[in-house]
Every structure is written in structure tokens, then in C-alpha cells.
């Protein structure tokens, strides 16, 4: 399988997100690696540079390092606990990017735990790999007697804490870093291109990679005694490697004291997780997608195009034109699509039932004309249901925020993966967790439920999910498989009709009384009161990924 | 061979077949495990440690979830409780959930002592090992992954059948331990069975025993494994070829691709993983080596003592004063060293005659004319010592057999002049009985810290090149019995102390002992002040403040409160006259 890995750090999440969308649109799996250092370590290192600038005396510095180690330092009146090297908004962006990933690629299990905990998400699949690229560096000489701080990717100021941890040794300290010098305290510093001569003299190498075990492994392979941050997972490949807690000066020192007395470590045979080919289902029972459209031919073409690109081949589209301008020509271009035209405008809910009556597939789903599917959508959902004869299943969707440009065209100003949850039979009464196109269900199930409830003219999909959940389990397929559009130029159905949400929701409550469940009922009443007569804040919030200026419509 | 302490450890040991010496212990029995560990180390054996400490939220769930859920009457109330637990928002008796969950105080002190005694960790997953190593701030030198299939899980008797229900597997555990998981799946339409032993089960969930489980597992649409501390159960359940949801903390995802992981304390996450498992492909084994293990290794000592070409001579100085009962035990432990070239130098600090004991052990005896205290006795010993390296053992302490070889190896490898290892502190009640243990000082020498306070338990932990004493002079007798501290500091100011991060000796503490607290006498305040005068650093005002505060603290508390926590054994251990620790 042709693998293309998307590697992201907190600053590059937005553009990576776009790459991921493009990858998904091609039907290829998104393999994502997230470079995110342990936050406590990176904050400690960032603050340490500050310590040297602000405090002239050794004792003051030592005290500050101690306070940093205990996470109690106060800088300019601000306690450390309130600081972060990562912009909190970047976490949002990264989380959304991470959710786009079909496979999260990590260099160690430690990294997998750290990333999933920090971002608070569950990856669809995790794969552990570390590259085997050897370092072109010498082995240590038998009379090697220096401590070498190995930080080829870092700049001098970031290394203050490390340098202070290593300063009191009688063995001379040499730093290899990307740039910068050490004047106070004065320490010999060299650039990575001169590393060869220096490493031959290393009695011990202090590795400064907070997240990447690669260098620690390769230096060990060369026969060096390595002390490595406990955060980078090198111990999973080198049992018995000496380690240090990167935020603690004393621990850095102790790591060297221990390593000096130990024999060089050996590499363990590490298992690399094989990448499982996604093995997507290409055919099976006929699946019908109901596409409701009304005077948006340009979007319709895009929606149908996304059905045409499905990996799953046994698909029909039922296009319901709700008495809008003719779309015959467009529909004719897609051989799997059939057109049903309403003689007069019926509205969205009755149109959905029109589509359902015309559908012939075993499975049926919705795709509104302004939304689109990624090629794996039907394949993943049908596969899950076929395995156990399931009634319904759901995936995730990205919300795409569009605005009208002065040239009467649409532009994307942001994205968010907000509609990404499983369906909880109780929670569904108070929260609509998914986009309309994210569910696929058996047609017999939908017909048995009586189709869409026409007395609900808004959020009718949600009302259906409630009935669905009351009778069936909805299987959960946690992959992003579609784009749901939100337009903020007053043409979006949902936004223009947002004021109607209150009454529609009241109708849903009326249809589903919960006398036995006072807690949930109270929450619903509260929601109705809040929304009565007030314009609703869109349920999908604001974009986590925002572009300035907006980009052309994909 | 595995020796297991505590119920959960025994349960694990039942299905683990690991070669080598292994001690398995859970939180209920750390102290007994320490005693066993000390005995083994004193016999010269190393051991791997399989330690069971739950992740904080799991500990909380195990202890409190059942109690909290049992007070909730309706399903919605149970959901509410689960929601609060998932958010970490529960308060019990004014204590926050995070405080209730963490391992603290005595239990933590025991766990750390045990961790430091072990040579290798026998770990069930990288996740578990990483968690423990961070908890104690120390990576063990070597480790063995032992992954075993849980034997309580039945073998499939045939191929998978039509799937029409979900099975929650709790094995022989009570349903009360998995209340959150049960609450998460209470509302499913598909039938749910729970395999458990006793406990309360919601009306909508069917109960089954381990004996009834096999056909249920074989026809399951998904299995939810509730083991949150080891992947063995998931590995056994995977044989049924049925999609699997697993607790993330079990580490099963490291061995099985395609499982749906969840956090056991988060109801939402359990439900999501179960709905995900329904209809996903069955898991696949990632490692081919599942069930295979390697011998626990010791910390790379193989190249050291045993294949030494020219062993430097080590002189062990043992000062003694009127402790005829304990002395032979100390000397016996020197005799048992696996290091080939050892000289015993016994210094009688003008106490009752010990010539017979010296003769019995072949020790060089130095008789002092007048009692001069600890430092003076050490100085007399060093004068007479013939070895190139000097080590120290007080008459009431013992070395483990690898003490000297570990230190000499470290000195040779580093070409250092001074090294120290870690020591376990044994607390003496009567002169010949141990009443408790504590992880003593187990970190390297940090000069900043050493400028104020003694960084490890004293000279018992150290091995020093003889020529250092020629250069920097003898122990300062005016500072006895705190002369160790000044010597360690004096060396630290001129040489790098090399650290052997394993426990190689048992240091007996006979000072004033109360629960949680060990103190030296109040005289140490003055002794520290004297030591500071020898190394004044007048240009460092902040250091002066730290020192003043430290001494004031000794005065306030009536002694140096050693920075350790410890505990009493349920039964004191008699120290036999012969042999390091009896038996």
C-alpha cells in the first residue's frame, strides 16, 4: 500500500487538515503523526531560558529551576500552572486534525497515550513505528571522557535547564545544538555538522529529544551510553536505557551519574505494528442515498460527484427536486441517479419521505445537496451492518463553514469536526450528535418506523434518530466520512430557520414524552425556555480551523 | 518461579509461567513482598517484580463506583453518577475524586521500596510499565514482558456462531466492580450478558457464570473485556474471533490490532467502544511472540565481577562498639560478597573484646585504645587498609552479596573515584529485630542539595578510591556521628559521585522511631552547623538562608527527620546471629 504520512506539529494543523481532506477525497487512508512534546517538559525548557536572562546569580537560578521542577514557578506574576507552550486553540485544531486520521502513527506507546490523553480523543487505529535510519556518527573511543549534550534540532536557549543539570560535573560538557552559544555559564557549543569529532569523545551522551526515540536508539546501537528523556519512549526499544525527567534539573544530573556506571545498553527486538490494509468493501446489497435538492444545482453536482466516487459500487441515488429549477441535465450525467420531481414545494421532511418511497436499496441514507461524502462512507457503514445484521450505523462528519463572497461565490472560512459522536439512547433526547448524512440504516427499519415525521419541519433527522435509538442499537464507525456545509450568508436552511428551532424542538418533546424520566425532561424544558424567541447559536459552534482570507470552495 | 502476594497478584500468577525469580504483589501485600525481596537479595538472588497498582481513575472506580452507584435508585440517577465520575467531579467526605484515587502515603512508600529492590520489572504492557516508572521516577535496568492468556477464559469448542448478543467479561470478579460498564450497556437493545461472580446486575442485563460462558462467547456479536490492568484476558478472549472492546489501561491494544479501547471510568467511552466493536472486524494479533518470555535480566552485571581480569582489592571498614550480637551478621554479609578480592578491616572502638570474631572471619583487627567515635574509628581503619578501594559497613548493617561488585563495576566503567548505591532502610525495634522498612535515599548526589543535607544514608552506600583520602584528608572527628555528611560533601566538591541505582544494602536505623517519622538526635543541628563552617561559601546568601532554615527545622523537630516514610511489619523479624537475614 502506498503510504503517505501527514506529520503535524501544533503550528501546522490547519494546512495539514486540508491535506487530510484532499487525501480522504481521493479515498486514501489518512495516516497522521502528531508531533507534540510532553507539555510539562516543553514549558520547563521554555521558562528556563527566561531564568538565565532574569536571574544573574547562580543561587537564584538554582532556586528557579527547583520551582520549575515542582511546577510552582511564578514568572512575571503568572503561575506556571496557568501557562502552556501550546496555544489552547491549537489543541482544538490538532484534535480536529487527529479525528480526521484513519490511522494514528506513533513512535512509541508512550506517545500514543500522551497524544490521546492530551487531545482527548479516541483514534480509530494506532500504529507504532520508528524509523531505522542510522546516524552517521562515530562509536565512542575507549578513553572518551566528555559529557555530550545531543540536541541537533534545538537552539541554545531551550537547553538552559539541561546545561544547568550537567554543569557541576567534573567531566567537561560539550553541547551539539542547532544554533546559539552559551556565554553565561560558558559552555562549548558546536553545530551538528561537527558532531563526528565530538561524539568519539563522549563518555555519555545526553539526548534531548522529548518525543522521538530515534536518536537514543541509534546512538545506543553505536555503543554510546545514552541518557534520554523519560518522555520519548526509547525504553520500549532499549530496555535499561538511563533516563531523566526533562523538567527536573536534579534528575538530568542523576541520569548521567547512573549511566556513567552502567554498561552500554542493548537494543531489544521491537515489534512494529503492521499497517492493516483498510480492506474496504466494494460491493454488497444495494444502498440508496436520498438527495433532496432545491435551487442549488451547483451544489447538487458536487454531492452527486461524491456519490460517484464511492468505493462501494452497489449504490443508487434518488434525487428529489422539491419543485425547484430543473436539474434533469445534471442528474442524467450520473447513471446511478434517478430523479423524482415534486409538483409543488413540499418542504424538506415530506421530500425525504418521497425519496424513501422511491428507494429500492436494502440500506438507505440521506445526503443533502450541499453536503458531500468521502469515498469510504458507504463501504465502512455497510460493512459494519453486514457483519452482524445491524439496523443502523453512524460515522463522523466535518462541518465546513462557508460564506458568500462579493462575487456571489462561496468560500470556505473554516472547518470543525464537531459532529463526531456515537448515539446514546438517553443522550439523544437532548443532543443531536451527528450530521444528517452520517447515518445509514436498513430501509425496512426506516419503513417500519414510519419514515420521517412530517409534523416536524425542522431537525427532522434528529427526531428520526430518537425513534431509531428507541428501537435499535446504532453501530458506531468512528471515521470521518463526509463534509456537512454550514453557510453564514443567510441562505443556509438551518441558519435561516434557526428561530424555528424552539418550536420544532417543542414538537419533538411533545412526540416523545418522558414522564418516567424527570431528569431528562427537565433538561429539555430548560432548552425550550432558552431558545424561545431567541436566535439559536448553531449547534456546531465555531470553526476550530479558520482561514484568513477564506479559500475557494472544494 | 513466581511468588505472589495478594489476591490479584495470585490471580495473575496462576496463568503466568515465567522463567526466573519473580515476585508478584498487589497493593494489599506490598510489605510482605518487601520482606521476601530483602531475603532474596540478601541471599544474592535477583528478582523480577510484577507489581499491580491501578491507574488513579481505575482505583477510584474499584473502590467507590459501586458504593456511589448503589445509592442511585433509577437508571437516570446512575447515569448522573457515571457522568460525574467521568468528569472527575465526585466529592466524598470533602475529598476530591483525584485525591481518593491516587496511591499515597504508606502504600506509596512501600511500593517505591519494592520497586527499588527489584532488578527488573515484569510488565504486562508498555502502558503499565511507563506508568509505574513515572510514578516512582525510575526506570528499572531491565525488564521482561510476560503476556499470558488468562486461564479462566474457556477455550472455544468450535467456530463462531451467529452473533446475537454482547458479552461483558468480568470472569470471577464481582459485578459491583464494573458498575460503570454495566450502566453504559444497560440501555442496549441487543441482549447483554455479564460473566461475573456475585454483585448487583441491572434488570436488563443477564447474568452468567464462567462455567456457562463458552457458548455465549462463541455466539457473541461483541465482547467487552473489563480487565483494566493486564492484556491476558483480552488475548484469551480474542481466540473466539469476536470483535473486542478493551479497557485502554489493560494495554491489550499493544498486542491486538483492531480492538476498540475505552476508559473504564467513563460510561460514554464504554458505550462508544461497544457500539464500535459491534460490526467491526475481529482483532488480529500484532506480536507473534505472545505468550513467550525471556529470562529476567539483571542490570548488565554479567560483564563485571564474574569475568574480571584483575580485581582491585576492596577493603571494607567495619567499626564496632559493644555489639557482639549483631557484628557476626554484618561480617557474614561481607564474606558472602560475590566480589573476589575483599579485605575485612574490623575496628574495635575500645569496646568489649571481639578478637575471637575477627579471627573467625579472618578480619584484620584494629584495636583502638580509647573510644573515639565513628569518624575516628573509620580513620583508624583506613590507615590500616591495604585495598585500593575503601568501602564501609557499620556493625548493625548488612550488604547484599552484589554490593561491592556493583560499586566496583560502576567505578571501573566510569573511571570515577567515588560511587554510591541505594540502600533500603530497615527499622530496628529491639537490637536484634526489624520492625519496619522504608525506601531510603534513592537518588544521586546533587551538589546543591548536598550543600545543605546529607544526600544518602551514609558511608554504607559508598565505595571510594583510597587515594581520595590521601588527597582530601580523613574524616573530621569533631563532627561525629555526622562525619559521613561532611565527607560526602567534601568529595562531591572535588569529584563526581557515580550512582548505582539499585538497592545493594540494608541499613538498620535504631534511632527514635514513631509511626511515619524517623529522627536522629537534636545534636545534629550543631553538627550540621559545624560542617557548614568547613564549607562556608560566603558569596552565596541564598545558600546561607537554606542552611539556616534546615538547622532551625532540626531544632524545632528535635532531630533530623529523614525524608522517608516507612511502616511497621505486622510481625517483627528476628535477626539471627548467623547469616544475613535468617533462613
Short mmCIF file of N, CA and C in Angstrom, two decimals, chain A residues 82-210:
data_model
loop_
_atom_site.label_atom_id
_atom_site.label_comp_id
_atom_site.label_asym_id
_atom_site.label_seq_id
_atom_site.Cartn_x
_atom_site.Cartn_y
_atom_site.Cartn_z
N UNK A 82 -0.73 28.13 34.98
CA UNK A 82 -1.62 28.78 34.02
C UNK A 82 -0.96 28.99 32.66
N UNK A 83 0.25 28.44 32.51
CA UNK A 83 0.96 28.68 31.25
C UNK A 83 1.01 27.42 30.41
N UNK A 84 1.19 27.62 29.12
CA UNK A 84 1.37 26.50 28.23
C UNK A 84 2.17 26.96 27.03
N UNK A 85 3.02 26.10 26.51
CA UNK A 85 3.77 26.49 25.33
C UNK A 85 2.91 26.34 24.09
N UNK A 86 1.82 25.63 24.22
CA UNK A 86 0.92 25.47 23.08
C UNK A 86 -0.30 26.35 23.28
N UNK A 87 -0.62 27.14 22.28
CA UNK A 87 -1.82 27.95 22.29
C UNK A 87 -3.02 27.02 22.47
N UNK A 88 -3.88 27.30 23.48
CA UNK A 88 -5.01 26.39 23.72
C UNK A 88 -5.85 26.16 22.48
N UNK A 89 -5.90 27.19 21.60
CA UNK A 89 -6.68 26.99 20.37
C UNK A 89 -6.03 25.96 19.45
N UNK A 90 -4.70 25.85 19.58
CA UNK A 90 -4.00 24.87 18.75
C UNK A 90 -4.42 23.44 19.13
N UNK A 91 -4.76 23.24 20.42
CA UNK A 91 -5.23 21.92 20.83
C UNK A 91 -6.50 21.55 20.08
N UNK A 92 -7.40 22.54 19.97
CA UNK A 92 -8.65 22.35 19.26
C UNK A 92 -8.39 21.92 17.82
N UNK A 93 -7.49 22.67 17.19
CA UNK A 93 -7.16 22.40 15.79
C UNK A 93 -6.55 21.02 15.65
N UNK A 94 -5.62 20.71 16.56
CA UNK A 94 -4.95 19.42 16.49
C UNK A 94 -5.93 18.28 16.71
N UNK A 95 -6.83 18.47 17.67
CA UNK A 95 -7.81 17.42 17.96
C UNK A 95 -8.64 17.14 16.72
N UNK A 96 -9.04 18.21 16.04
CA UNK A 96 -9.85 18.03 14.85
C UNK A 96 -9.05 17.34 13.75
N UNK A 97 -7.79 17.72 13.63
CA UNK A 97 -6.96 17.04 12.64
C UNK A 97 -6.84 15.56 13.02
N UNK A 98 -6.59 15.30 14.30
CA UNK A 98 -6.40 13.93 14.76
C UNK A 98 -7.63 13.08 14.48
N UNK A 99 -8.79 13.69 14.63
CA UNK A 99 -10.02 12.92 14.36
C UNK A 99 -10.16 12.56 12.90
N UNK A 100 -9.51 13.34 12.04
CA UNK A 100 -9.55 13.04 10.61
C UNK A 100 -8.73 11.80 10.28
N UNK A 101 -7.83 11.43 11.19
CA UNK A 101 -6.89 10.36 10.88
C UNK A 101 -7.59 9.01 10.89
N UNK A 102 -7.31 8.20 9.87
CA UNK A 102 -7.77 6.82 9.89
C UNK A 102 -6.81 6.00 10.72
N UNK A 103 -5.52 6.37 10.67
CA UNK A 103 -4.52 5.67 11.47
C UNK A 103 -3.64 6.72 12.14
N UNK A 104 -3.51 6.62 13.45
CA UNK A 104 -2.59 7.49 14.17
C UNK A 104 -1.25 6.76 14.24
N UNK A 105 -0.22 7.38 13.67
CA UNK A 105 1.09 6.74 13.66
C UNK A 105 1.91 7.32 14.81
N UNK A 106 2.43 6.45 15.67
CA UNK A 106 3.21 6.91 16.82
C UNK A 106 4.58 6.24 16.82
N UNK A 107 5.51 6.87 17.54
CA UNK A 107 6.85 6.32 17.63
C UNK A 107 7.02 5.45 18.86
N UNK A 108 6.07 5.56 19.78
CA UNK A 108 6.11 4.71 20.98
C UNK A 108 4.70 4.64 21.55
N UNK A 109 4.47 3.63 22.37
CA UNK A 109 3.16 3.55 23.03
C UNK A 109 3.00 4.71 24.00
N UNK A 110 4.12 5.17 24.58
CA UNK A 110 4.05 6.34 25.46
C UNK A 110 3.46 7.52 24.70
N UNK A 111 3.90 7.68 23.46
CA UNK A 111 3.41 8.80 22.66
C UNK A 111 1.92 8.65 22.38
N UNK A 112 1.50 7.44 22.10
CA UNK A 112 0.07 7.21 21.83
C UNK A 112 -0.75 7.63 23.04
N UNK A 113 -0.31 7.21 24.23
CA UNK A 113 -1.03 7.55 25.44
C UNK A 113 -1.05 9.06 25.63
N UNK A 114 0.12 9.69 25.43
CA UNK A 114 0.21 11.13 25.67
C UNK A 114 -0.72 11.90 24.73
N UNK A 115 -0.67 11.58 23.45
CA UNK A 115 -1.45 12.33 22.48
C UNK A 115 -2.95 12.15 22.70
N UNK A 116 -3.35 10.90 22.92
CA UNK A 116 -4.79 10.69 23.06
C UNK A 116 -5.30 11.33 24.35
N UNK A 117 -4.48 11.29 25.41
CA UNK A 117 -4.92 11.93 26.65
C UNK A 117 -4.96 13.45 26.51
N UNK A 118 -3.92 14.02 25.91
CA UNK A 118 -3.85 15.48 25.80
C UNK A 118 -4.97 16.02 24.93
N UNK A 119 -5.21 15.33 23.83
CA UNK A 119 -6.21 15.84 22.90
C UNK A 119 -7.61 15.36 23.25
N UNK A 120 -7.69 14.32 24.07
CA UNK A 120 -9.00 13.83 24.47
C UNK A 120 -9.79 13.26 23.31
N UNK A 121 -9.21 12.33 22.59
CA UNK A 121 -9.97 11.69 21.52
C UNK A 121 -9.54 10.23 21.43
N UNK A 122 -10.32 9.46 20.73
CA UNK A 122 -10.03 8.03 20.59
C UNK A 122 -9.64 7.77 19.14
N UNK A 123 -8.38 7.44 18.87
CA UNK A 123 -8.01 7.20 17.47
C UNK A 123 -8.67 5.94 16.94
N UNK A 124 -9.01 5.96 15.65
CA UNK A 124 -9.63 4.78 15.04
C UNK A 124 -8.67 3.61 15.09
N UNK A 125 -7.40 3.90 14.85
CA UNK A 125 -6.42 2.84 14.82
C UNK A 125 -5.06 3.44 15.14
N UNK A 126 -4.22 2.70 15.86
CA UNK A 126 -2.90 3.20 16.22
C UNK A 126 -1.85 2.26 15.66
N UNK A 127 -0.77 2.86 15.15
CA UNK A 127 0.31 2.04 14.62
C UNK A 127 1.62 2.57 15.19
N UNK A 128 2.45 1.65 15.72
CA UNK A 128 3.72 2.09 16.30
C UNK A 128 4.86 1.77 15.35
N UNK A 129 5.58 2.78 14.93
CA UNK A 129 6.76 2.57 14.08
C UNK A 129 7.85 3.54 14.48
N UNK A 130 9.08 3.10 14.33
CA UNK A 130 10.18 4.03 14.50
C UNK A 130 11.11 3.79 13.32
N UNK A 131 11.62 4.90 12.75
CA UNK A 131 12.43 4.73 11.54
C UNK A 131 13.77 4.12 11.92
N UNK A 132 14.37 3.42 10.96
CA UNK A 132 15.62 2.72 11.23
C UNK A 132 16.81 3.42 10.59
N UNK A 133 16.74 4.74 10.48
CA UNK A 133 17.80 5.45 9.79
C UNK A 133 19.03 5.59 10.69
N UNK A 134 20.16 4.97 10.31
CA UNK A 134 21.34 5.06 11.18
C UNK A 134 21.91 6.48 11.20
N UNK A 135 22.53 6.83 12.30
CA UNK A 135 23.21 8.13 12.39
C UNK A 135 24.65 7.94 11.91
N UNK A 136 25.11 8.88 11.12
CA UNK A 136 26.47 8.77 10.60
C UNK A 136 27.43 9.41 11.61
N UNK A 137 27.66 8.69 12.69
CA UNK A 137 28.47 9.22 13.78
C UNK A 137 29.41 8.12 14.28
N UNK A 138 30.52 8.52 14.90
CA UNK A 138 31.49 7.51 15.36
C UNK A 138 31.07 6.83 16.66
N UNK A 139 31.65 5.67 16.91
CA UNK A 139 31.49 5.00 18.19
C UNK A 139 32.35 5.73 19.21
N UNK A 140 32.11 5.53 20.50
CA UNK A 140 32.96 6.21 21.49
C UNK A 140 34.36 5.59 21.54
N UNK A 141 35.38 6.43 21.72
CA UNK A 141 36.74 5.92 21.90
C UNK A 141 36.85 5.30 23.28
N UNK A 142 37.87 4.47 23.47
CA UNK A 142 37.97 3.78 24.76
C UNK A 142 38.31 4.76 25.89
N UNK A 143 38.96 5.87 25.56
CA UNK A 143 39.30 6.81 26.63
C UNK A 143 38.39 8.03 26.60
N UNK A 144 37.19 7.88 26.02
CA UNK A 144 36.27 9.01 25.94
C UNK A 144 35.97 9.54 27.33
N UNK A 145 35.96 10.87 27.48
CA UNK A 145 35.79 11.42 28.82
C UNK A 145 34.98 12.70 28.87
N UNK A 146 34.05 12.88 27.90
CA UNK A 146 33.25 14.10 27.93
C UNK A 146 31.77 13.76 28.05
N UNK A 147 31.04 14.72 28.57
CA UNK A 147 29.58 14.61 28.53
C UNK A 147 29.13 15.40 27.32
N UNK A 148 28.43 14.74 26.41
CA UNK A 148 27.96 15.43 25.20
C UNK A 148 26.45 15.58 25.27
N UNK A 149 26.00 16.80 25.19
CA UNK A 149 24.56 17.06 25.14
C UNK A 149 24.15 17.08 23.66
N UNK A 150 23.34 16.13 23.29
CA UNK A 150 22.98 15.93 21.88
C UNK A 150 21.63 16.56 21.60
N UNK A 151 21.65 17.75 20.95
CA UNK A 151 20.40 18.46 20.68
C UNK A 151 20.46 19.09 19.30
N UNK A 152 20.68 18.27 18.24
CA UNK A 152 20.90 18.86 16.92
C UNK A 152 19.71 19.65 16.39
N UNK A 153 18.53 19.44 16.96
CA UNK A 153 17.35 20.15 16.46
C UNK A 153 17.00 21.37 17.31
N UNK A 154 17.73 21.58 18.38
CA UNK A 154 17.30 22.62 19.33
C UNK A 154 18.28 23.79 19.35
N UNK A 155 17.80 24.91 19.88
CA UNK A 155 18.63 26.10 19.98
C UNK A 155 19.10 26.29 21.41
N UNK A 156 20.22 26.96 21.54
CA UNK A 156 20.87 27.08 22.84
C UNK A 156 19.93 27.47 23.99
N UNK A 157 19.10 28.53 23.84
CA UNK A 157 18.31 28.95 24.99
C UNK A 157 17.37 27.84 25.53
N UNK A 158 16.89 26.97 24.63
CA UNK A 158 15.99 25.91 25.08
C UNK A 158 16.69 24.91 25.99
N UNK A 159 18.03 24.95 25.97
CA UNK A 159 18.79 23.92 26.66
C UNK A 159 19.29 24.36 28.04
N UNK A 160 18.86 25.54 28.49
CA UNK A 160 19.39 26.08 29.74
C UNK A 160 19.25 25.10 30.90
N UNK A 161 18.07 24.52 31.04
CA UNK A 161 17.82 23.62 32.16
C UNK A 161 18.75 22.40 32.09
N UNK A 162 18.87 21.87 30.89
CA UNK A 162 19.75 20.71 30.71
C UNK A 162 21.20 21.07 31.05
N UNK A 163 21.63 22.21 30.55
CA UNK A 163 23.02 22.63 30.79
C UNK A 163 23.25 22.80 32.29
N UNK A 164 22.28 23.38 32.99
CA UNK A 164 22.44 23.54 34.43
C UNK A 164 22.45 22.20 35.16
N UNK A 165 21.74 21.24 34.62
CA UNK A 165 21.78 19.92 35.23
C UNK A 165 23.14 19.26 35.06
N UNK A 166 23.88 19.66 34.02
CA UNK A 166 25.13 18.97 33.69
C UNK A 166 26.36 19.79 34.06
N UNK A 167 26.14 20.97 34.59
CA UNK A 167 27.23 21.91 34.79
C UNK A 167 28.21 21.48 35.88
N UNK A 168 27.70 20.87 36.93
CA UNK A 168 28.54 20.59 38.09
C UNK A 168 29.42 19.37 37.94
N UNK A 169 29.35 18.70 36.82
CA UNK A 169 30.22 17.53 36.64
C UNK A 169 31.64 17.98 36.40
N UNK A 170 32.57 17.14 36.80
CA UNK A 170 33.96 17.45 36.54
C UNK A 170 34.36 17.00 35.15
N UNK A 171 33.57 16.10 34.58
CA UNK A 171 33.79 15.76 33.17
C UNK A 171 33.36 16.97 32.34
N UNK A 172 34.15 17.34 31.33
CA UNK A 172 33.77 18.52 30.54
C UNK A 172 32.50 18.30 29.74
N UNK A 173 31.72 19.38 29.61
CA UNK A 173 30.45 19.33 28.89
C UNK A 173 30.60 19.98 27.52
N UNK A 174 30.13 19.29 26.50
CA UNK A 174 30.10 19.85 25.15
C UNK A 174 28.68 19.74 24.62
N UNK A 175 28.18 20.81 24.03
CA UNK A 175 26.81 20.80 23.52
C UNK A 175 26.82 20.79 22.00
N UNK A 176 25.99 19.94 21.44
CA UNK A 176 25.78 19.99 20.00
C UNK A 176 24.35 20.46 19.78
N UNK A 177 24.20 21.66 19.25
CA UNK A 177 22.85 22.20 19.05
C UNK A 177 22.78 22.92 17.71
N UNK A 178 21.56 23.24 17.34
CA UNK A 178 21.32 23.79 16.01
C UNK A 178 21.89 25.19 15.88
N UNK A 179 21.70 26.00 16.93
CA UNK A 179 22.21 27.36 16.84
C UNK A 179 22.40 27.92 18.24
N UNK A 180 23.09 29.05 18.31
CA UNK A 180 23.27 29.73 19.59
C UNK A 180 24.53 29.32 20.32
N UNK A 181 24.84 30.12 21.34
CA UNK A 181 26.02 29.85 22.15
C UNK A 181 25.65 29.92 23.62
N UNK A 182 26.58 29.50 24.47
CA UNK A 182 26.38 29.59 25.91
C UNK A 182 27.47 30.48 26.49
N UNK A 183 27.10 31.70 26.90
CA UNK A 183 28.07 32.64 27.45
C UNK A 183 28.05 32.61 28.97
N UNK A 184 26.88 32.52 29.52
CA UNK A 184 26.75 32.59 30.98
C UNK A 184 25.75 31.54 31.42
N UNK A 185 26.17 30.40 31.84
CA UNK A 185 27.54 29.91 32.01
C UNK A 185 28.20 29.59 30.65
N UNK A 186 29.49 29.65 30.63
CA UNK A 186 30.20 29.41 29.39
C UNK A 186 30.37 27.92 29.13
N UNK A 187 29.82 27.46 28.04
CA UNK A 187 29.90 26.04 27.69
C UNK A 187 30.24 25.95 26.21
N UNK A 188 31.10 24.99 25.88
CA UNK A 188 31.49 24.78 24.49
C UNK A 188 30.28 24.31 23.68
N UNK A 189 29.99 24.97 22.57
CA UNK A 189 28.85 24.55 21.74
C UNK A 189 29.29 24.38 20.29
N UNK A 190 28.80 23.33 19.64
CA UNK A 190 29.14 23.08 18.24
C UNK A 190 27.88 22.83 17.44
N UNK A 191 28.01 22.97 16.15
CA UNK A 191 26.90 22.71 15.26
C UNK A 191 26.88 21.22 14.88
N UNK A 192 25.70 20.72 14.51
CA UNK A 192 25.58 19.28 14.21
C UNK A 192 26.58 18.78 13.16
N UNK A 193 26.96 19.64 12.20
CA UNK A 193 27.87 19.15 11.15
C UNK A 193 29.25 18.80 11.71
N UNK A 194 29.57 19.30 12.91
CA UNK A 194 30.86 18.96 13.50
C UNK A 194 30.74 17.85 14.55
N UNK A 195 29.60 17.19 14.56
CA UNK A 195 29.33 16.22 15.63
C UNK A 195 30.30 15.04 15.60
N UNK A 196 30.77 14.69 14.40
CA UNK A 196 31.58 13.48 14.28
C UNK A 196 32.77 13.46 15.22
N UNK A 197 33.58 14.54 15.21
CA UNK A 197 34.78 14.55 16.05
C UNK A 197 34.40 14.48 17.52
N UNK A 198 33.31 15.17 17.87
CA UNK A 198 32.98 15.32 19.29
C UNK A 198 32.44 14.02 19.88
N UNK A 199 31.61 13.32 19.12
CA UNK A 199 30.97 12.15 19.70
C UNK A 199 31.93 11.01 20.01
N UNK A 200 33.07 11.00 19.32
CA UNK A 200 34.05 9.96 19.63
C UNK A 200 34.57 10.11 21.05
N UNK A 201 34.48 11.34 21.58
CA UNK A 201 34.97 11.60 22.93
C UNK A 201 33.89 11.49 24.00
N UNK A 202 32.70 11.04 23.62
CA UNK A 202 31.58 11.07 24.57
C UNK A 202 31.62 9.87 25.51
N UNK A 203 31.83 10.13 26.79
CA UNK A 203 31.70 9.06 27.79
C UNK A 203 30.22 8.78 28.00
N UNK A 204 29.42 9.84 27.86
CA UNK A 204 27.98 9.67 27.97
C UNK A 204 27.33 10.71 27.07
N UNK A 205 26.25 10.31 26.40
CA UNK A 205 25.52 11.24 25.53
C UNK A 205 24.16 11.53 26.16
N UNK A 206 23.90 12.80 26.41
CA UNK A 206 22.59 13.19 26.95
C UNK A 206 21.71 13.60 25.77
N UNK A 207 20.74 12.79 25.49
CA UNK A 207 19.84 13.03 24.36
C UNK A 207 18.76 14.03 24.80
N UNK A 208 18.42 14.95 23.90
CA UNK A 208 17.43 15.97 24.27
C UNK A 208 16.13 15.84 23.47
N UNK A 209 15.89 14.69 22.84
CA UNK A 209 14.64 14.56 22.06
C UNK A 209 13.50 14.21 23.00
N UNK A 210 12.56 15.13 23.15
CA UNK A 210 11.47 14.92 24.09
C UNK A 210 10.48 13.87 23.62
#
